[in-house]
Amino acid sequence: MYPSEKVLEIKHPVIARDLTILRDKNTSTAVFRLALGRISTILAYNALKNIPLRDFIVETPIKNTTGYEIDAEIVVIPILRAGLGLVDAITTFIPDARVGHLGMYRDEVTKKPVDYYVNIPNGIENALVLVVDPMLATGGSACDAISFLKSKGAKNIRFICLISAPEGIDKVLNDHPDVSIITASVDECLNENKYIVPGLGDAGDRIYGTT
């Protein structure tokens, strides 16, 4: 068990159903994307629970009352390419969130992440930075991304993923104890090829219909 303030595993009937759809190897690309979108929306809702609000007076047709607006700048950083599948859910809640891109792939020999593209908005020093990737496997890509963003000044980072392995969680918590993780499932382990068990295969391939 992990401390809830560090690892939030979301339990919800819709997530349980949709994770089953995502795990099924026979699920089509179109159905996979729809299930991914539904889970991502629930994850985004929970990831944004504690952001600050600013109150102001709003005039209703009846009388003045107190209204609220988000009092935080939100920056979303998907780890390409699969992380793009989670972005729309967050921008549905926060339409003015800025979106950067961080491209990484896993070297099939070393099993380590390799950077190939970076485009990060200015001003992340004072923003809530949401790093999103469907899978947290070894934790290499996540930690590499978080370290890079910290080097650019980010101080408030949360990591959002669909599926996580204990090995990846342990690495993030060890390397970046100030970063919280929001996930739909903590799976069993990694196999000898560093894939999550039971997992759902390669999320990027299944989102985009590639092999």
mmCIF file with all atom_site columns, N, CA and C in Angstrom, residues 32-41 78-90 132-134 162 203-204 207-208:
data_model
loop_
_atom_site.group_PDB
_atom_site.id
_atom_site.type_symbol
_atom_site.label_atom_id
_atom_site.label_alt_id
_atom_site.label_comp_id
_atom_site.label_asym_id
_atom_site.label_entity_id
_atom_site.label_seq_id
_atom_site.pdbx_PDB_ins_code
_atom_site.Cartn_x
_atom_site.Cartn_y
_atom_site.Cartn_z
_atom_site.occupancy
_atom_site.B_iso_or_equiv
_atom_site.pdbx_formal_charge
_atom_site.auth_seq_id
_atom_site.auth_comp_id
_atom_site.auth_asym_id
_atom_site.auth_atom_id
_atom_site.pdbx_PDB_model_num
ATOM 1  N N  . PHE A 1 32  ? -11.411 1.389  -28.007 1.00 0.00 ? 32  PHE A N  1
ATOM 2  C CA . PHE A 1 32  ? -10.309 1.649  -27.085 1.00 0.00 ? 32  PHE A CA 1
ATOM 3  C C  . PHE A 1 32  ? -10.214 3.142  -26.784 1.00 0.00 ? 32  PHE A C  1
ATOM 4  N N  . ARG A 1 33  ? -10.292 3.961  -27.813 1.00 0.00 ? 33  ARG A N  1
ATOM 5  C CA . ARG A 1 33  ? -10.188 5.409  -27.623 1.00 0.00 ? 33  ARG A CA 1
ATOM 6  C C  . ARG A 1 33  ? -11.322 5.945  -26.760 1.00 0.00 ? 33  ARG A C  1
ATOM 7  N N  . LEU A 1 34  ? -12.535 5.433  -26.982 1.00 0.00 ? 34  LEU A N  1
ATOM 8  C CA . LEU A 1 34  ? -13.679 5.903  -26.199 1.00 0.00 ? 34  LEU A CA 1
ATOM 9  C C  . LEU A 1 34  ? -13.508 5.551  -24.724 1.00 0.00 ? 34  LEU A C  1
ATOM 10 N N  . ALA A 1 35  ? -13.091 4.314  -24.438 1.00 0.00 ? 35  ALA A N  1
ATOM 11 C CA . ALA A 1 35  ? -12.884 3.905  -23.051 1.00 0.00 ? 35  ALA A CA 1
ATOM 12 C C  . ALA A 1 35  ? -11.755 4.700  -22.412 1.00 0.00 ? 35  ALA A C  1
ATOM 13 N N  . LEU A 1 36  ? -10.697 4.928  -23.170 1.00 0.00 ? 36  LEU A N  1
ATOM 14 C CA . LEU A 1 36  ? -9.583  5.744  -22.683 1.00 0.00 ? 36  LEU A CA 1
ATOM 15 C C  . LEU A 1 36  ? -10.057 7.142  -22.307 1.00 0.00 ? 36  LEU A C  1
ATOM 16 N N  . GLY A 1 37  ? -10.901 7.733  -23.151 1.00 0.00 ? 37  GLY A N  1
ATOM 17 C CA . GLY A 1 37  ? -11.406 9.073  -22.883 1.00 0.00 ? 37  GLY A CA 1
ATOM 18 C C  . GLY A 1 37  ? -12.232 9.134  -21.616 1.00 0.00 ? 37  GLY A C  1
ATOM 19 N N  . ARG A 1 38  ? -13.062 8.107  -21.385 1.00 0.00 ? 38  ARG A N  1
ATOM 20 C CA . ARG A 1 38  ? -13.896 8.104  -20.177 1.00 0.00 ? 38  ARG A CA 1
ATOM 21 C C  . ARG A 1 38  ? -13.052 7.988  -18.915 1.00 0.00 ? 38  ARG A C  1
ATOM 22 N N  . ILE A 1 39  ? -12.076 7.092  -18.931 1.00 0.00 ? 39  ILE A N  1
ATOM 23 C CA . ILE A 1 39  ? -11.209 6.953  -17.754 1.00 0.00 ? 39  ILE A CA 1
ATOM 24 C C  . ILE A 1 39  ? -10.390 8.218  -17.548 1.00 0.00 ? 39  ILE A C  1
ATOM 25 N N  . SER A 1 40  ? -9.891  8.786  -18.631 1.00 0.00 ? 40  SER A N  1
ATOM 26 C CA . SER A 1 40  ? -9.075  9.997  -18.521 1.00 0.00 ? 40  SER A CA 1
ATOM 27 C C  . SER A 1 40  ? -9.868  11.134 -17.884 1.00 0.00 ? 40  SER A C  1
ATOM 28 N N  . THR A 1 41  ? -11.154 11.209 -18.187 1.00 0.00 ? 41  THR A N  1
ATOM 29 C CA . THR A 1 41  ? -11.989 12.254 -17.597 1.00 0.00 ? 41  THR A CA 1
ATOM 30 C C  . THR A 1 41  ? -12.085 12.083 -16.082 1.00 0.00 ? 41  THR A C  1
ATOM 31 N N  . PRO A 1 78  ? 1.968   16.101 -22.066 1.00 0.00 ? 78  PRO A N  1
ATOM 32 C CA . PRO A 1 78  ? 1.896   14.692 -22.439 1.00 0.00 ? 78  PRO A CA 1
ATOM 33 C C  . PRO A 1 78  ? 3.265   14.178 -22.862 1.00 0.00 ? 78  PRO A C  1
ATOM 34 N N  . ILE A 1 79  ? 3.581   12.968 -22.438 1.00 0.00 ? 79  ILE A N  1
ATOM 35 C CA . ILE A 1 79  ? 4.771   12.290 -22.941 1.00 0.00 ? 79  ILE A CA 1
ATOM 36 C C  . ILE A 1 79  ? 4.357   11.617 -24.249 1.00 0.00 ? 79  ILE A C  1
ATOM 37 N N  . LEU A 1 80  ? 4.946   12.088 -25.354 1.00 0.00 ? 80  LEU A N  1
ATOM 38 C CA . LEU A 1 80  ? 4.537   11.613 -26.678 1.00 0.00 ? 80  LEU A CA 1
ATOM 39 C C  . LEU A 1 80  ? 4.951   10.157 -26.876 1.00 0.00 ? 80  LEU A C  1
ATOM 40 N N  . ARG A 1 81  ? 4.149   9.452  -27.703 1.00 0.00 ? 81  ARG A N  1
ATOM 41 C CA . ARG A 1 81  ? 2.964   9.966  -28.344 1.00 0.00 ? 81  ARG A CA 1
ATOM 42 C C  . ARG A 1 81  ? 1.706   9.609  -27.569 1.00 0.00 ? 81  ARG A C  1
ATOM 43 N N  . ALA A 1 82  ? 1.810   8.529  -26.773 1.00 0.00 ? 82  ALA A N  1
ATOM 44 C CA . ALA A 1 82  ? 0.613   7.982  -26.131 1.00 0.00 ? 82  ALA A CA 1
ATOM 45 C C  . ALA A 1 82  ? -0.040  8.962  -25.160 1.00 0.00 ? 82  ALA A C  1
ATOM 46 N N  . GLY A 1 83  ? 0.762   9.841  -24.547 1.00 0.00 ? 83  GLY A N  1
ATOM 47 C CA . GLY A 1 83  ? 0.214   10.787 -23.585 1.00 0.00 ? 83  GLY A CA 1
ATOM 48 C C  . GLY A 1 83  ? -0.808  11.737 -24.178 1.00 0.00 ? 83  GLY A C  1
ATOM 49 N N  . LEU A 1 84  ? -0.768  11.927 -25.486 1.00 0.00 ? 84  LEU A N  1
ATOM 50 C CA . LEU A 1 84  ? -1.739  12.798 -26.142 1.00 0.00 ? 84  LEU A CA 1
ATOM 51 C C  . LEU A 1 84  ? -3.171  12.320 -25.913 1.00 0.00 ? 84  LEU A C  1
ATOM 52 N N  . GLY A 1 85  ? -3.333  11.020 -25.700 1.00 0.00 ? 85  GLY A N  1
ATOM 53 C CA . GLY A 1 85  ? -4.657  10.462 -25.516 1.00 0.00 ? 85  GLY A CA 1
ATOM 54 C C  . GLY A 1 85  ? -5.352  10.912 -24.247 1.00 0.00 ? 85  GLY A C  1
ATOM 55 N N  . LEU A 1 86  ? -4.617  11.518 -23.308 1.00 0.00 ? 86  LEU A N  1
ATOM 56 C CA . LEU A 1 86  ? -5.193  11.958 -22.042 1.00 0.00 ? 86  LEU A CA 1
ATOM 57 C C  . LEU A 1 86  ? -5.417  13.466 -21.985 1.00 0.00 ? 86  LEU A C  1
ATOM 58 N N  . VAL A 1 87  ? -4.944  14.194 -22.975 1.00 0.00 ? 87  VAL A N  1
ATOM 59 C CA . VAL A 1 87  ? -4.960  15.658 -22.898 1.00 0.00 ? 87  VAL A CA 1
ATOM 60 C C  . VAL A 1 87  ? -6.372  16.226 -22.967 1.00 0.00 ? 87  VAL A C  1
ATOM 61 N N  . ASP A 1 88  ? -7.198  15.713 -23.864 1.00 0.00 ? 88  ASP A N  1
ATOM 62 C CA . ASP A 1 88  ? -8.524  16.290 -24.065 1.00 0.00 ? 88  ASP A CA 1
ATOM 63 C C  . ASP A 1 88  ? -9.359  16.268 -22.790 1.00 0.00 ? 88  ASP A C  1
ATOM 64 N N  . ALA A 1 89  ? -9.209  15.230 -21.994 1.00 0.00 ? 89  ALA A N  1
ATOM 65 C CA . ALA A 1 89  ? -9.990  15.132 -20.754 1.00 0.00 ? 89  ALA A CA 1
ATOM 66 C C  . ALA A 1 89  ? -9.671  16.282 -19.812 1.00 0.00 ? 89  ALA A C  1
ATOM 67 N N  . ILE A 1 90  ? -8.393  16.670 -19.748 1.00 0.00 ? 90  ILE A N  1
ATOM 68 C CA . ILE A 1 90  ? -7.999  17.760 -18.843 1.00 0.00 ? 90  ILE A CA 1
ATOM 69 C C  . ILE A 1 90  ? -8.446  19.096 -19.394 1.00 0.00 ? 90  ILE A C  1
ATOM 70 N N  . VAL A 1 132 ? 1.325   13.643 -18.233 1.00 0.00 ? 132 VAL A N  1
ATOM 71 C CA . VAL A 1 132 ? 0.380   12.566 -18.517 1.00 0.00 ? 132 VAL A CA 1
ATOM 72 C C  . VAL A 1 132 ? 0.987   11.542 -19.474 1.00 0.00 ? 132 VAL A C  1
ATOM 73 N N  . ASP A 1 133 ? 0.752   10.280 -19.137 1.00 0.00 ? 133 ASP A N  1
ATOM 74 C CA . ASP A 1 133 ? 1.219   9.159  -19.947 1.00 0.00 ? 133 ASP A CA 1
ATOM 75 C C  . ASP A 1 133 ? 0.353   7.962  -19.569 1.00 0.00 ? 133 ASP A C  1
ATOM 76 N N  . PRO A 1 134 ? -0.161  7.194  -20.526 1.00 0.00 ? 134 PRO A N  1
ATOM 77 C CA . PRO A 1 134 ? -1.036  6.080  -20.139 1.00 0.00 ? 134 PRO A CA 1
ATOM 78 C C  . PRO A 1 134 ? -0.372  5.062  -19.232 1.00 0.00 ? 134 PRO A C  1
ATOM 79 N N  . LEU A 1 162 ? -2.908  5.835  -16.706 1.00 0.00 ? 162 LEU A N  1
ATOM 80 C CA . LEU A 1 162 ? -3.972  4.838  -16.635 1.00 0.00 ? 162 LEU A CA 1
ATOM 81 C C  . LEU A 1 162 ? -3.541  3.644  -15.794 1.00 0.00 ? 162 LEU A C  1
ATOM 82 N N  . ALA A 1 203 ? 0.129   1.008  -25.243 1.00 0.00 ? 203 ALA A N  1
ATOM 83 C CA . ALA A 1 203 ? -0.980  1.962  -25.287 1.00 0.00 ? 203 ALA A CA 1
ATOM 84 C C  . ALA A 1 203 ? -0.948  2.811  -26.555 1.00 0.00 ? 203 ALA A C  1
ATOM 85 N N  . GLY A 1 204 ? 0.230   3.267  -26.956 1.00 0.00 ? 204 GLY A N  1
ATOM 86 C CA . GLY A 1 204 ? 0.334   4.095  -28.147 1.00 0.00 ? 204 GLY A CA 1
ATOM 87 C C  . GLY A 1 204 ? -0.145  3.369  -29.391 1.00 0.00 ? 204 GLY A C  1
ATOM 88 N N  . ILE A 1 207 ? -3.976  3.045  -29.190 1.00 0.00 ? 207 ILE A N  1
ATOM 89 C CA . ILE A 1 207 ? -4.691  4.305  -29.399 1.00 0.00 ? 207 ILE A CA 1
ATOM 90 C C  . ILE A 1 207 ? -4.713  4.679  -30.876 1.00 0.00 ? 207 ILE A C  1
ATOM 91 N N  . TYR A 1 208 ? -3.574  4.496  -31.542 1.00 0.00 ? 208 TYR A N  1
ATOM 92 C CA . TYR A 1 208 ? -3.437  4.989  -32.907 1.00 0.00 ? 208 TYR A CA 1
ATOM 93 C C  . TYR A 1 208 ? -3.532  3.909  -33.971 1.00 0.00 ? 208 TYR A C  1
#
